[in-house]
Short mmCIF file of C-alpha atoms in Angstrom, two decimals:
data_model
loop_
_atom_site.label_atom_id
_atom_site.label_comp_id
_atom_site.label_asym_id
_atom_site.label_seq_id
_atom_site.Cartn_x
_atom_site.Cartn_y
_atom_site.Cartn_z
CA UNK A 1129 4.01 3.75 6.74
CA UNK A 1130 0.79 3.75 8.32
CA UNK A 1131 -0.75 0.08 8.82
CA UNK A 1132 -4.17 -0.05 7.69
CA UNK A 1133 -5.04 -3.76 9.54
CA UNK A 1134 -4.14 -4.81 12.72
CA UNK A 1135 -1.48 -7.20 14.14
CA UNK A 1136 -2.28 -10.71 14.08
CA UNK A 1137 -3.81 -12.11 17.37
CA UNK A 1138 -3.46 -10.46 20.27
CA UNK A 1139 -3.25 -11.21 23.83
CA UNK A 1140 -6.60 -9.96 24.47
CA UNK A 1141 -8.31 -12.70 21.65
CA UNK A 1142 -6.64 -15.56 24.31
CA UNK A 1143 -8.75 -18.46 24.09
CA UNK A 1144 -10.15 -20.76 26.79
CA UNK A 1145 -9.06 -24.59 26.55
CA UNK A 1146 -12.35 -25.60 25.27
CA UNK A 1147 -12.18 -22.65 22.63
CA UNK A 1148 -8.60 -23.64 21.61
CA UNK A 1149 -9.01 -27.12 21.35
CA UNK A 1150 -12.01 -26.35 18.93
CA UNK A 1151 -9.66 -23.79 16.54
CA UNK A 1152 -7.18 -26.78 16.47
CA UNK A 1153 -9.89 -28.67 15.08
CA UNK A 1154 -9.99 -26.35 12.40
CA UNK A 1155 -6.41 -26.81 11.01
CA UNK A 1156 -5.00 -23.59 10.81
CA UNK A 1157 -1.48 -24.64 10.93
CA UNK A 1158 0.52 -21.79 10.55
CA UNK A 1159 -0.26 -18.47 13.52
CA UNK A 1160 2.89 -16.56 13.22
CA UNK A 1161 2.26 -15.63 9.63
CA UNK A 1162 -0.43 -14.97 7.60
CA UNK A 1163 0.26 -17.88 4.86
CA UNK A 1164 -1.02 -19.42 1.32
CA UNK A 1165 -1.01 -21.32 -1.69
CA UNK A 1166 0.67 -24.49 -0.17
CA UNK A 1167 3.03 -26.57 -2.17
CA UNK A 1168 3.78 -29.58 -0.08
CA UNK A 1169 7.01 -32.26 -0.87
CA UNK A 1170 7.54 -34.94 0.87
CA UNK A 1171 11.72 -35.68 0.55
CA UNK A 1172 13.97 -38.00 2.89
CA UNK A 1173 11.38 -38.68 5.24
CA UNK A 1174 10.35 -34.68 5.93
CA UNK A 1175 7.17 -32.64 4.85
CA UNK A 1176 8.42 -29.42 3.09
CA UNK A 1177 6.04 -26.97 2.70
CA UNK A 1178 6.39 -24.08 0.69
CA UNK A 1179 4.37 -21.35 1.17
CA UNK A 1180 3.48 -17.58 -0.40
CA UNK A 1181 3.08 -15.37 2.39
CA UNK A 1182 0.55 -12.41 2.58
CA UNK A 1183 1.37 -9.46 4.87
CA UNK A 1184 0.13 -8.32 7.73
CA UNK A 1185 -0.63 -4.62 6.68
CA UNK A 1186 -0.95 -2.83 3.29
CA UNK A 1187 0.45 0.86 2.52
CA UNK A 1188 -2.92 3.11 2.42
CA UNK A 1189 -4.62 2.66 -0.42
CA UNK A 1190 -3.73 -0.05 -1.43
CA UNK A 1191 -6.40 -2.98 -1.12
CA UNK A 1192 -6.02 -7.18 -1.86
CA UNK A 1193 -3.41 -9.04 -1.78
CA UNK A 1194 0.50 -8.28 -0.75
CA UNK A 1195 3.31 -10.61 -1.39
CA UNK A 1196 6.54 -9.89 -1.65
CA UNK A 1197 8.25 -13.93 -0.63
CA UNK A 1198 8.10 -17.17 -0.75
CA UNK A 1199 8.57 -19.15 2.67
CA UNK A 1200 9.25 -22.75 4.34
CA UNK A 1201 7.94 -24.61 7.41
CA UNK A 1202 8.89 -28.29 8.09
CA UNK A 1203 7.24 -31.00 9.65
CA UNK A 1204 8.03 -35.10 10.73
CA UNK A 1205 5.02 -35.53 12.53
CA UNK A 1206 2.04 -33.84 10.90
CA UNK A 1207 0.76 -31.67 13.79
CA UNK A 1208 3.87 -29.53 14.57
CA UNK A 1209 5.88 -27.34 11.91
CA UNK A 1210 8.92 -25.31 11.89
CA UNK A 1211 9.48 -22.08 10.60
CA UNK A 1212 12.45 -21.46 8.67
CA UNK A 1213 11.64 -18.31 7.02
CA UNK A 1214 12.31 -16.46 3.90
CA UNK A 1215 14.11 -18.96 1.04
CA UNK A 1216 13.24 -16.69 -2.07
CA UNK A 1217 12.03 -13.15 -2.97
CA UNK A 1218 10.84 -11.21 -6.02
CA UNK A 1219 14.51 -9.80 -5.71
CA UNK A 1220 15.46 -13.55 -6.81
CA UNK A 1221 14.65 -12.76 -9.77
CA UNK A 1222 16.84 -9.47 -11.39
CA UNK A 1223 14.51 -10.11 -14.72
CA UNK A 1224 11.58 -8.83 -12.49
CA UNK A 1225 12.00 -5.24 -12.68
CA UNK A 1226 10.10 -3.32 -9.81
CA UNK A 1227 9.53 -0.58 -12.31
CA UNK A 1228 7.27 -2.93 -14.48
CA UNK A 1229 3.83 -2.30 -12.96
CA UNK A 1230 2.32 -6.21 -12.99
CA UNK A 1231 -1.52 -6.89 -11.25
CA UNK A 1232 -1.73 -4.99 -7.85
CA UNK A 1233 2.39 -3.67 -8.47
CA UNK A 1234 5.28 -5.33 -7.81
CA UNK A 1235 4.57 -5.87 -3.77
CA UNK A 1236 2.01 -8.24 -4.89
CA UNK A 1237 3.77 -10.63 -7.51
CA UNK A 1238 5.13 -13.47 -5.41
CA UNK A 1239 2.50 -15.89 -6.03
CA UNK A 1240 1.59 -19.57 -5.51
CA UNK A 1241 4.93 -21.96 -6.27
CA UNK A 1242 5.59 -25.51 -5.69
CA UNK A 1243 9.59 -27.31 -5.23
CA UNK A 1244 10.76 -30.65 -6.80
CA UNK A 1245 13.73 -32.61 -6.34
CA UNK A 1246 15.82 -34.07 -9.33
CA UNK A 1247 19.15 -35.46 -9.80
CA UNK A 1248 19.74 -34.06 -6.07
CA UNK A 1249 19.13 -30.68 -7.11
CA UNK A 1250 16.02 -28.41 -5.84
CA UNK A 1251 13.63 -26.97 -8.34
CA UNK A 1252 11.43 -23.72 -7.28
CA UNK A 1253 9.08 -22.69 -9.74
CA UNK A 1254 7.85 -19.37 -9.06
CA UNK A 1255 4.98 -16.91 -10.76
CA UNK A 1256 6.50 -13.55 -10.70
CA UNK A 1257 3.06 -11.92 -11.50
CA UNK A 1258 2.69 -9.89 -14.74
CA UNK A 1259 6.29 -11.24 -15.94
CA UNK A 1260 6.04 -14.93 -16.68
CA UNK A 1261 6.94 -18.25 -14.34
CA UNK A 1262 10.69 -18.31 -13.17
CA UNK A 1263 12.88 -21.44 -12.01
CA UNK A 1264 15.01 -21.06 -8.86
CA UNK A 1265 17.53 -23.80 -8.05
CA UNK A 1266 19.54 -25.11 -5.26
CA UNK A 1267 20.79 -27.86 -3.69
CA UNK A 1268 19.05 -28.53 -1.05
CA UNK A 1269 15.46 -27.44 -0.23
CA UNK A 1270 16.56 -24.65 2.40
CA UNK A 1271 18.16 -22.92 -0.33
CA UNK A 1272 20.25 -20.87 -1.14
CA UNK A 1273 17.88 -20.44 -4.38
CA UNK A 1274 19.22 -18.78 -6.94
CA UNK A 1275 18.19 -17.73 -10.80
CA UNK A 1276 20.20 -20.39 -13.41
CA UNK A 1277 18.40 -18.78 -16.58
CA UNK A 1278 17.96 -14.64 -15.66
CA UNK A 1279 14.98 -14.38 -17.78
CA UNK A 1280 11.22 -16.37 -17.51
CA UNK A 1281 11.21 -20.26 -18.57
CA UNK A 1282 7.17 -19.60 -19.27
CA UNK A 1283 6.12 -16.02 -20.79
CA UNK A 1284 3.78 -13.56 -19.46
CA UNK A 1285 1.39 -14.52 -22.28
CA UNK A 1286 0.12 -18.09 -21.55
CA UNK A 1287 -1.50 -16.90 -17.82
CA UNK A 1288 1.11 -17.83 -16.23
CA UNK A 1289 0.53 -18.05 -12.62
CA UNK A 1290 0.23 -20.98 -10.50
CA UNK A 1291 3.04 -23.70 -11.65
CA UNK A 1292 2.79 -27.27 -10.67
CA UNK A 1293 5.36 -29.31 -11.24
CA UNK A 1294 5.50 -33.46 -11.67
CA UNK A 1295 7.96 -36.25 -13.25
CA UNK A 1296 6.12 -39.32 -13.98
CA UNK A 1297 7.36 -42.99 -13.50
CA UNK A 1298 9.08 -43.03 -17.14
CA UNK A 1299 11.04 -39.69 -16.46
CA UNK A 1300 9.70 -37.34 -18.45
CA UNK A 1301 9.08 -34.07 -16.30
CA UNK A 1302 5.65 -31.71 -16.79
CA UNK A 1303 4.94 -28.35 -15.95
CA UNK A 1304 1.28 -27.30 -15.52
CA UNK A 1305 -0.29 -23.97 -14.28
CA UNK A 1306 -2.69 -21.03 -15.96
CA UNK A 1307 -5.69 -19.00 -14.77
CA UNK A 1308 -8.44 -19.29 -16.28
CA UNK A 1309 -6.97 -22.13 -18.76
CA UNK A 1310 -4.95 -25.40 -18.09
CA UNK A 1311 -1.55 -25.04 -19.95
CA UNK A 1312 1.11 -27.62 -19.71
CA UNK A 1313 4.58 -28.35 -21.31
CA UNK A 1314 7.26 -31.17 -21.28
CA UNK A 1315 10.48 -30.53 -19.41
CA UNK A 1316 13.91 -31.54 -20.10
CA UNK A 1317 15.29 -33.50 -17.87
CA UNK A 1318 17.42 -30.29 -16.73
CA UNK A 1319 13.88 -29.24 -15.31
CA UNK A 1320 15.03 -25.31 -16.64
CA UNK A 1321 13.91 -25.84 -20.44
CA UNK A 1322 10.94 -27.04 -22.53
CA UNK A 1323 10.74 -30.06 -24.23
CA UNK A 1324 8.12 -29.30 -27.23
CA UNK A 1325 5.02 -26.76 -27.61
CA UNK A 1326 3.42 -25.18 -24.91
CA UNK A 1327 -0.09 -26.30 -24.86
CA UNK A 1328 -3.29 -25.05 -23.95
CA UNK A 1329 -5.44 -28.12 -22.89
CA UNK A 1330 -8.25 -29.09 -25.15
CA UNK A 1331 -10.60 -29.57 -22.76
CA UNK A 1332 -9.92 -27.85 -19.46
CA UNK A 1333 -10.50 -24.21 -20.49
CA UNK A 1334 -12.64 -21.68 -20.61
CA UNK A 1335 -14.35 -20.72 -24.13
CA UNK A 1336 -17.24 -17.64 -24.43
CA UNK A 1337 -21.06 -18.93 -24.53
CA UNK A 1338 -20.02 -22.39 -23.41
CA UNK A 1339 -20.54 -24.73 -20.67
CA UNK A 1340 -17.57 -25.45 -18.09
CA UNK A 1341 -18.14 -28.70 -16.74
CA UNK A 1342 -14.54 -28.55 -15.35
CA UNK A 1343 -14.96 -25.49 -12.74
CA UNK A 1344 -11.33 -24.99 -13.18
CA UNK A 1345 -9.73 -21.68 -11.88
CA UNK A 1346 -6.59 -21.52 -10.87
CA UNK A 1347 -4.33 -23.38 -8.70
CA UNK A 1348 -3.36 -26.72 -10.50
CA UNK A 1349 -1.56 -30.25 -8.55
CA UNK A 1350 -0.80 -32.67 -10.64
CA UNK A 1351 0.08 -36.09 -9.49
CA UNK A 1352 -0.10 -39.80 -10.19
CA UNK A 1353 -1.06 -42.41 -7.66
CA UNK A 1354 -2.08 -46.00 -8.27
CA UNK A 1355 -2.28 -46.01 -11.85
CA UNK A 1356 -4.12 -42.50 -11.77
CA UNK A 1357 -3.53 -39.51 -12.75
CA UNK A 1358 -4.91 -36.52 -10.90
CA UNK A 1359 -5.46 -32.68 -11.55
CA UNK A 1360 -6.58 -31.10 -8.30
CA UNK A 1361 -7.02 -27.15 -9.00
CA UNK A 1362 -9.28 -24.39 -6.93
CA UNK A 1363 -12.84 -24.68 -8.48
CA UNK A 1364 -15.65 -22.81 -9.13
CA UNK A 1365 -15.75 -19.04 -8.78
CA UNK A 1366 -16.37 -16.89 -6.25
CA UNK A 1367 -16.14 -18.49 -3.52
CA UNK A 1368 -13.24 -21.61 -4.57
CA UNK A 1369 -13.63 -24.73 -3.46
CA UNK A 1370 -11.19 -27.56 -4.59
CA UNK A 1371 -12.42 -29.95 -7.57
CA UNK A 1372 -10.74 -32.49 -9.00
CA UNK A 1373 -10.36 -34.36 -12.57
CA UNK A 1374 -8.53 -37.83 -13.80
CA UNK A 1375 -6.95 -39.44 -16.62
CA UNK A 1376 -5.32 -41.99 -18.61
CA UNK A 1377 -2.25 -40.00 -18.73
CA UNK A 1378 -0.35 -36.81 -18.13
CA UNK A 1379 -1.80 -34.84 -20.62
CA UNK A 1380 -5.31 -35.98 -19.94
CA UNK A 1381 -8.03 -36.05 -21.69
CA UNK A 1382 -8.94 -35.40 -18.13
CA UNK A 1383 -12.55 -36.28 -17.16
CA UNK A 1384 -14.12 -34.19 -14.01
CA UNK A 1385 -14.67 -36.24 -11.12
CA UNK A 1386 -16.47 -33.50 -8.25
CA UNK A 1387 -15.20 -31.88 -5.69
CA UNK A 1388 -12.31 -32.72 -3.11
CA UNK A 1389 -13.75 -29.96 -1.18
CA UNK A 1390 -16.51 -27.97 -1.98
CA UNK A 1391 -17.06 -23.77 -2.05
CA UNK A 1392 -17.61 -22.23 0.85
CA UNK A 1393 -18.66 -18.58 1.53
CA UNK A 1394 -16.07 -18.02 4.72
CA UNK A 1395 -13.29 -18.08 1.43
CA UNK A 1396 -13.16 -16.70 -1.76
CA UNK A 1397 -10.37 -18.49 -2.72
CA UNK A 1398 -8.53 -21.94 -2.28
CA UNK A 1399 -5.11 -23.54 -3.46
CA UNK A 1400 -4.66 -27.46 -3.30
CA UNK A 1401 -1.86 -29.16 -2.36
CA UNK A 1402 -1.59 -32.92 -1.88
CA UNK A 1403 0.46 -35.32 -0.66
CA UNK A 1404 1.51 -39.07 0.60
CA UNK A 1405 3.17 -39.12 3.74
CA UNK A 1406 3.59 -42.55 6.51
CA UNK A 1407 1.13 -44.17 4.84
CA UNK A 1408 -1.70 -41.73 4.74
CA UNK A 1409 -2.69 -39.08 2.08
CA UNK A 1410 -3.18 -35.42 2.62
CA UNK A 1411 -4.61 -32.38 1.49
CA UNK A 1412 -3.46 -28.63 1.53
CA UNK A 1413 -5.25 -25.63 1.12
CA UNK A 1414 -6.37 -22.22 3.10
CA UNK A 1415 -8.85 -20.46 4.93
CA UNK A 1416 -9.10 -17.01 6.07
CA UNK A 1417 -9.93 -18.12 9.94
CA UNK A 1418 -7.34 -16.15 11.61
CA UNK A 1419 -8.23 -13.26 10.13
CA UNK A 1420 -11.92 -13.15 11.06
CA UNK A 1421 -10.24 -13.83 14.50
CA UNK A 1422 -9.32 -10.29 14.80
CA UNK A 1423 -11.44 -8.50 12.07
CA UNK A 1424 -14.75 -8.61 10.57
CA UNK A 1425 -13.93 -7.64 7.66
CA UNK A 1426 -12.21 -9.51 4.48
CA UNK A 1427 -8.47 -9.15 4.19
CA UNK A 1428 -6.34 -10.78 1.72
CA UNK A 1429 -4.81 -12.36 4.92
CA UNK A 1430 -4.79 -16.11 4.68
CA UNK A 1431 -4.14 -19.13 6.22
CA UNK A 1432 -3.25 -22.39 5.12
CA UNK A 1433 -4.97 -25.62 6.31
CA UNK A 1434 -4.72 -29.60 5.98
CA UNK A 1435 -6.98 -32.38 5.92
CA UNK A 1436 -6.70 -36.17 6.13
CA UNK A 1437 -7.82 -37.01 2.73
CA UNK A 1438 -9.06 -40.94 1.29
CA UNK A 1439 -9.78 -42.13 -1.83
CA UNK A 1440 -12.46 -45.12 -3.12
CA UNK A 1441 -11.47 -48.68 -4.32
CA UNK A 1442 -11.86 -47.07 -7.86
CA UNK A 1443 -9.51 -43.99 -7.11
CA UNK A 1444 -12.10 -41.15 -7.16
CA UNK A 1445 -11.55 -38.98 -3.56
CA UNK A 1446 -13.57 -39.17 -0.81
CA UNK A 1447 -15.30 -35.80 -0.28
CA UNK A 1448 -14.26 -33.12 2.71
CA UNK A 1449 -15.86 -30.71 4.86
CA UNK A 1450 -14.84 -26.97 4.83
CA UNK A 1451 -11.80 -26.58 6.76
CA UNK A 1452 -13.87 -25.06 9.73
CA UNK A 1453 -16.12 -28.32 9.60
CA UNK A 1454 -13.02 -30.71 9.50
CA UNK A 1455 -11.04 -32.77 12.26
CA UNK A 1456 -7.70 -32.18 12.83
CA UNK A 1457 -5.10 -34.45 11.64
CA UNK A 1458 -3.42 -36.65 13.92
CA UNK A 1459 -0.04 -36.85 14.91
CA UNK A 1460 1.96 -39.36 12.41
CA UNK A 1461 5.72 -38.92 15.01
CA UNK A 1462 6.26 -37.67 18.59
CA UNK A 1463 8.93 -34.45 19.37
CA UNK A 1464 11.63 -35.56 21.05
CA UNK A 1465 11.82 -32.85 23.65
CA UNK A 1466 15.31 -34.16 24.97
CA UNK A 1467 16.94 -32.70 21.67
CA UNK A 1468 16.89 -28.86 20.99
CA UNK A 1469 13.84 -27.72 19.70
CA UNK A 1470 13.53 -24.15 17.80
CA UNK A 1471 11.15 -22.22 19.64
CA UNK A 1472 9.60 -21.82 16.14
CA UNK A 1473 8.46 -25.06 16.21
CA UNK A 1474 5.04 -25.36 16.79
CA UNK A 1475 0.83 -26.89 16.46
CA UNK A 1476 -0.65 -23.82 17.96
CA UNK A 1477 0.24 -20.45 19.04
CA UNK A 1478 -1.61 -16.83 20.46
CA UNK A 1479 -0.14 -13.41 19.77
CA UNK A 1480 3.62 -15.01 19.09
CA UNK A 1481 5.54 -13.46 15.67
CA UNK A 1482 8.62 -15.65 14.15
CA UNK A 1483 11.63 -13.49 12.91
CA UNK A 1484 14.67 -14.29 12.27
CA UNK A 1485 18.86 -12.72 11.72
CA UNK A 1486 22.04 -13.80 10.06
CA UNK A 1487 23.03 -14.66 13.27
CA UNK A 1488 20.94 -17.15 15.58
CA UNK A 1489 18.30 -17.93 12.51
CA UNK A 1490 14.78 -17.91 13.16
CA UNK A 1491 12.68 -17.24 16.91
CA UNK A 1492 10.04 -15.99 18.41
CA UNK A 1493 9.24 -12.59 19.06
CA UNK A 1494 6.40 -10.18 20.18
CA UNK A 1495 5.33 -12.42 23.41
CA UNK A 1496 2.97 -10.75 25.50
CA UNK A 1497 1.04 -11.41 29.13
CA UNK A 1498 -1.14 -14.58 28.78
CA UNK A 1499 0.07 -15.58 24.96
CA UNK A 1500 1.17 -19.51 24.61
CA UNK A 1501 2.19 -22.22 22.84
CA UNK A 1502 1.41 -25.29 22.01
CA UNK A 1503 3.39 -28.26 20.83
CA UNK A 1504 1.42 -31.48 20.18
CA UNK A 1505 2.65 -35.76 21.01
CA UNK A 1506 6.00 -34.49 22.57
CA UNK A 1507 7.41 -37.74 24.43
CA UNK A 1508 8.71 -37.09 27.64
CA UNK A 1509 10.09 -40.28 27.39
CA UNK A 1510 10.61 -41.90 31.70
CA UNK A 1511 10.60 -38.21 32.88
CA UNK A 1512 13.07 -34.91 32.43
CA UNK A 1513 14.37 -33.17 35.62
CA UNK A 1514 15.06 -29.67 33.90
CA UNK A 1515 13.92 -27.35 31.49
CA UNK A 1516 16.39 -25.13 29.53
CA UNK A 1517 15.50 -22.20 27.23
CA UNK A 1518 17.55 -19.50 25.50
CA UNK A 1519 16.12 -15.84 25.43
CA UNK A 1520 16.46 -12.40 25.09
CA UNK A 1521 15.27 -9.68 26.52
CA UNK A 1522 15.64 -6.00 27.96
CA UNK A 1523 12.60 -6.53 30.99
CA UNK A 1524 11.31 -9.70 32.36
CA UNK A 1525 8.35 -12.42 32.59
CA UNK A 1526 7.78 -16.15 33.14
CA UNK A 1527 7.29 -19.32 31.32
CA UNK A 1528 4.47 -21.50 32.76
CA UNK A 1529 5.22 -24.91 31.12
CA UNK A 1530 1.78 -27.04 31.63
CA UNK A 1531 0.55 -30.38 30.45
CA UNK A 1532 -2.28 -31.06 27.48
CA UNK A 1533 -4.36 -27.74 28.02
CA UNK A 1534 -3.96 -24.53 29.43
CA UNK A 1535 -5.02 -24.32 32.65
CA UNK A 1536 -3.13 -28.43 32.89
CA UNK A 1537 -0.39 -30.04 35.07
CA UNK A 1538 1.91 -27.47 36.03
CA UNK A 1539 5.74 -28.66 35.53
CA UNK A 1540 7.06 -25.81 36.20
CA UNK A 1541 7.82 -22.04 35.98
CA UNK A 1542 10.98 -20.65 34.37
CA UNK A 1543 11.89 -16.86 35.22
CA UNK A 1544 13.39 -14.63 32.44
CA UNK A 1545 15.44 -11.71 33.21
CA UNK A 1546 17.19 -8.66 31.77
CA UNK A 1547 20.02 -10.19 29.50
CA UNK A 1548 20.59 -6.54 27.99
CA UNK A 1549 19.18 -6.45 25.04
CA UNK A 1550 16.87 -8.09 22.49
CA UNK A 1551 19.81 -9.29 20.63
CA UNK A 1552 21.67 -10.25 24.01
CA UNK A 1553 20.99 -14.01 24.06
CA UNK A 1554 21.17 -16.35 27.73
CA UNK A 1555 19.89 -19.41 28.60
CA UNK A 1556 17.55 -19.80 31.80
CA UNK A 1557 16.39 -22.97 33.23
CA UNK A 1558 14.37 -24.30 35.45
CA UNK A 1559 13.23 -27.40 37.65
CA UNK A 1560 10.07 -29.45 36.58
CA UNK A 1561 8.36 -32.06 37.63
CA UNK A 1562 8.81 -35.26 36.17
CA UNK A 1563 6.05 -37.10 34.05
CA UNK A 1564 6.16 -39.77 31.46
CA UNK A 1565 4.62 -40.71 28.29
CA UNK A 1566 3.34 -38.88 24.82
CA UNK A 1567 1.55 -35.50 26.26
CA UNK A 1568 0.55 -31.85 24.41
CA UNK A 1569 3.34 -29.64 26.02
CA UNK A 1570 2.17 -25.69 26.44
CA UNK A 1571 4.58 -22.93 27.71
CA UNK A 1572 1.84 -19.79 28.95
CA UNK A 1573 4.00 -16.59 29.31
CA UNK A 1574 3.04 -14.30 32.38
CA UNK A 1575 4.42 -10.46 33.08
CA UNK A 1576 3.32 -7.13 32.70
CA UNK A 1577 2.40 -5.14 29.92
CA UNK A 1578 4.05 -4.82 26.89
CA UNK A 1579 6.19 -6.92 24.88
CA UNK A 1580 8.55 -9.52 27.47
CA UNK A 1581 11.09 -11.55 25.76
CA UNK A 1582 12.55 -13.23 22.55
CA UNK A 1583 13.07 -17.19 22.57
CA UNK A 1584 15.46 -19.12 20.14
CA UNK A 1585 15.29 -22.75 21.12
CA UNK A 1586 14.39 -25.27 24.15
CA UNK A 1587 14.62 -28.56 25.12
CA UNK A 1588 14.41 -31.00 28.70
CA UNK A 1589 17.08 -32.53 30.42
#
């Protein structure tokens, strides 16, 4: 299959420390992958964040968008997330027949979802594009997800893309989505079937020769907080920015309040997610940054963001830069680097790729000379004395581990070697100096050309 965009970041885009600490600013959160449409929960003290994901290359001819999954990073702290990979595909769904041609063809119908817990059971609402919204459950939000209906709990006919879901304080469950209309329906409290009509809302649509003072799009998040209730959707059209409206109650009538964010012309699109988490709120949303770090041209390659976000004593939302305007968020946790640590985890990265195998899970793969990354307000506690790291690897090349910037504190330098294969797993350590406190930790790999080594996890002794 010939690959009609290149790889994400390369070696050769490797950023100075004043350059990288300026991207960080920018809140691209997720390097490994080119991700969108984020759907944030917040459950047992953990950010889950569920994610569409949009390849990295396109069969020729093809143009736009390609998504074929659904994916899942984890954070405690804000600033550095985990990858766990795949949790759901269009193949989830054995109603979605390949053969049924939806928008762009089946390789392009995993779009935006959003997860909800209930009753201790896991609820992933998925638009399967062309066929309808599906329901995936399991019980617990890694998954496994799997189908509990085998058909479409909302119909092809009611543009049914981009499902948020909510339960309010008294119980009763919604489910909200549609481009270019609002819809909405009661749930049952088995979160798989509809309580009542399926509604078009009276006011937040879009009707021939009229005004649209709403700017809605797509993208809906629905939430309540003090007394509030909120409808956060992409806005305005083309490029998207993210507006907001309020109401008395769940089903409105919602009144438009402005923009959380406003359009910008380095996106054409946008996809809110929002969130409470230690006391502070949060928004979600995407950019196409890392693409226009490698290209010049506009790919359907995106990359999701997240903001601080603050409200007024009357509950309207303080407005936001554009993502490239913004400050990054600050670290709500510290790492503990003394427990193992997925080499997946991560605030920044350069030229890294996360895959994964039934076997050891998810790590990181295609590391080159001079990639890195970075992990942010890792507490080193009163000092560690070693470094320990698990690889892979058919060559060699070395792990520079430094302190708060690239060219910082050298700890120390572990060696890799031949372990026989890229499946052939050892662990390698090495001596560091020892330093206390809260620091930015950043492992720089050196060697020759081509690809060096796989890593699975680390962690300090």
């Amino acid at each position: 299959m010939k690959k009609l965009i290149l790889p994400v970041l390369t070696a050769a885009l490797l950023l100075t420390a004043a350059t990288q600490e300026n991207l960080n600013a920018q809140t691209p959160i997720i390097q490994t992958k080119f991700t969108a449409d984020p759907a944030p929960m917040v459950h047992k003290g953990t950010v889950y964040l569920y994610t569409t994901h949009d390849e990295d290359y396109a069969p020729e001819g093809m143009a736009g968008f390609r998504m074929k999954e659904w994916l899942l990073y984890t954070s405690t702290d804000m600033v550095n997330w985990t990858d766990h990979g795949t949790i759901a595909n269009l193949y989830s769904f054995k109603w979605a027949d390949p053969a049924i041609s939806g928008w762009g063809g089946f390789e392009n119908g995993a779009w935006a979802p959003q997860c909800i817990e209930r009753n201790g059971k896991f609820y992933l609402y998925c638009p399967v594009q062309g066929r309808g919204i599906g329901v995936l459950v399991a019980d617990n939000p890694f998954g496994p997800f799997t189908d509990p209906l085998g058909k479409p709990l909302i119909g092809a006919q009611y543009d049914s893309i981009d499902p948020s879901v909510w339960i309010d304080d008294d119980g009763q469950a919604y489910l909200y989505w549609g481009n270019p209309n609002l819809w909405y329906v009661k749930l049952n409290e088995d979160m798989i079937s509809c309580s009542g009509e399926i509604t078009k809302d009276e006011l937040i649509r879009k009707i021939k020769d009229q005004k649209d003072p709403y700017h809605f799009q797509e993208g809906p998040w629905a939430y309540k907080k003090n007394g509030h209730y909120y409808m956060a959707y992409a806005s305005t059209c083309c490029p998207e920015g993210i507006g907001y409206a309020m109401a008395p109650s769940a089903i409105g009538p919602w009144e438009f309040k402005g923009y959380i964010m406003k359009p910008n012309r380095k996106s054409s699109g946008n996809h809110p997610g929002i969130i409470d988490y230690k006391g502070k709120s949060y928004v979600f949303g995407f950019n196409y940054r890392l693409n226009f770090m490698i290209t010049d041209k506009h790919h359907e390659r995106r990359s999701i963001c997240v903001a601080e976000m603050k409200y007024n004593p009357d509950g309207t939302i303080q407005e936001l830069p554009w993502w490239d305007d913004g400050v990054a968020v600050e670290p709500v946790g510290t790492l503990n680097p003394y427990k193992r640590t997925e080499a997946e985890t991560m605030a920044w990265s350069q030229g890294l790729k996360s895959a994964g195998d039934n076997e050891n899970g998810m790590y990181i793969t295609s590391i080159h000379n001079k990639d890195f990354l970075q992990l942010k307000a890792v507490d080193f506690g009163k000092g560690a004395k070693t470094f320990e790291i698990r690889a892979a690897t058919i060559t060699k090349g070395k792990i520079e581990i430094r302190l708060d910037s690239l060219e910082g504190t050298l700890l120390g330098v572990c060696s890799i070697n031949n372990t026989g294969g890229w499946d052939a797993w050892k662990t390698f350590t090495a001596d560091i100096e020892k330093v206390s406190g809260v620091h930015d930790l950043y492992f720089v790999f050196r060697g020759g050309d081509g690809e060096m080594f796989n890593i699975d996890y680390w962690k300090l002794k």
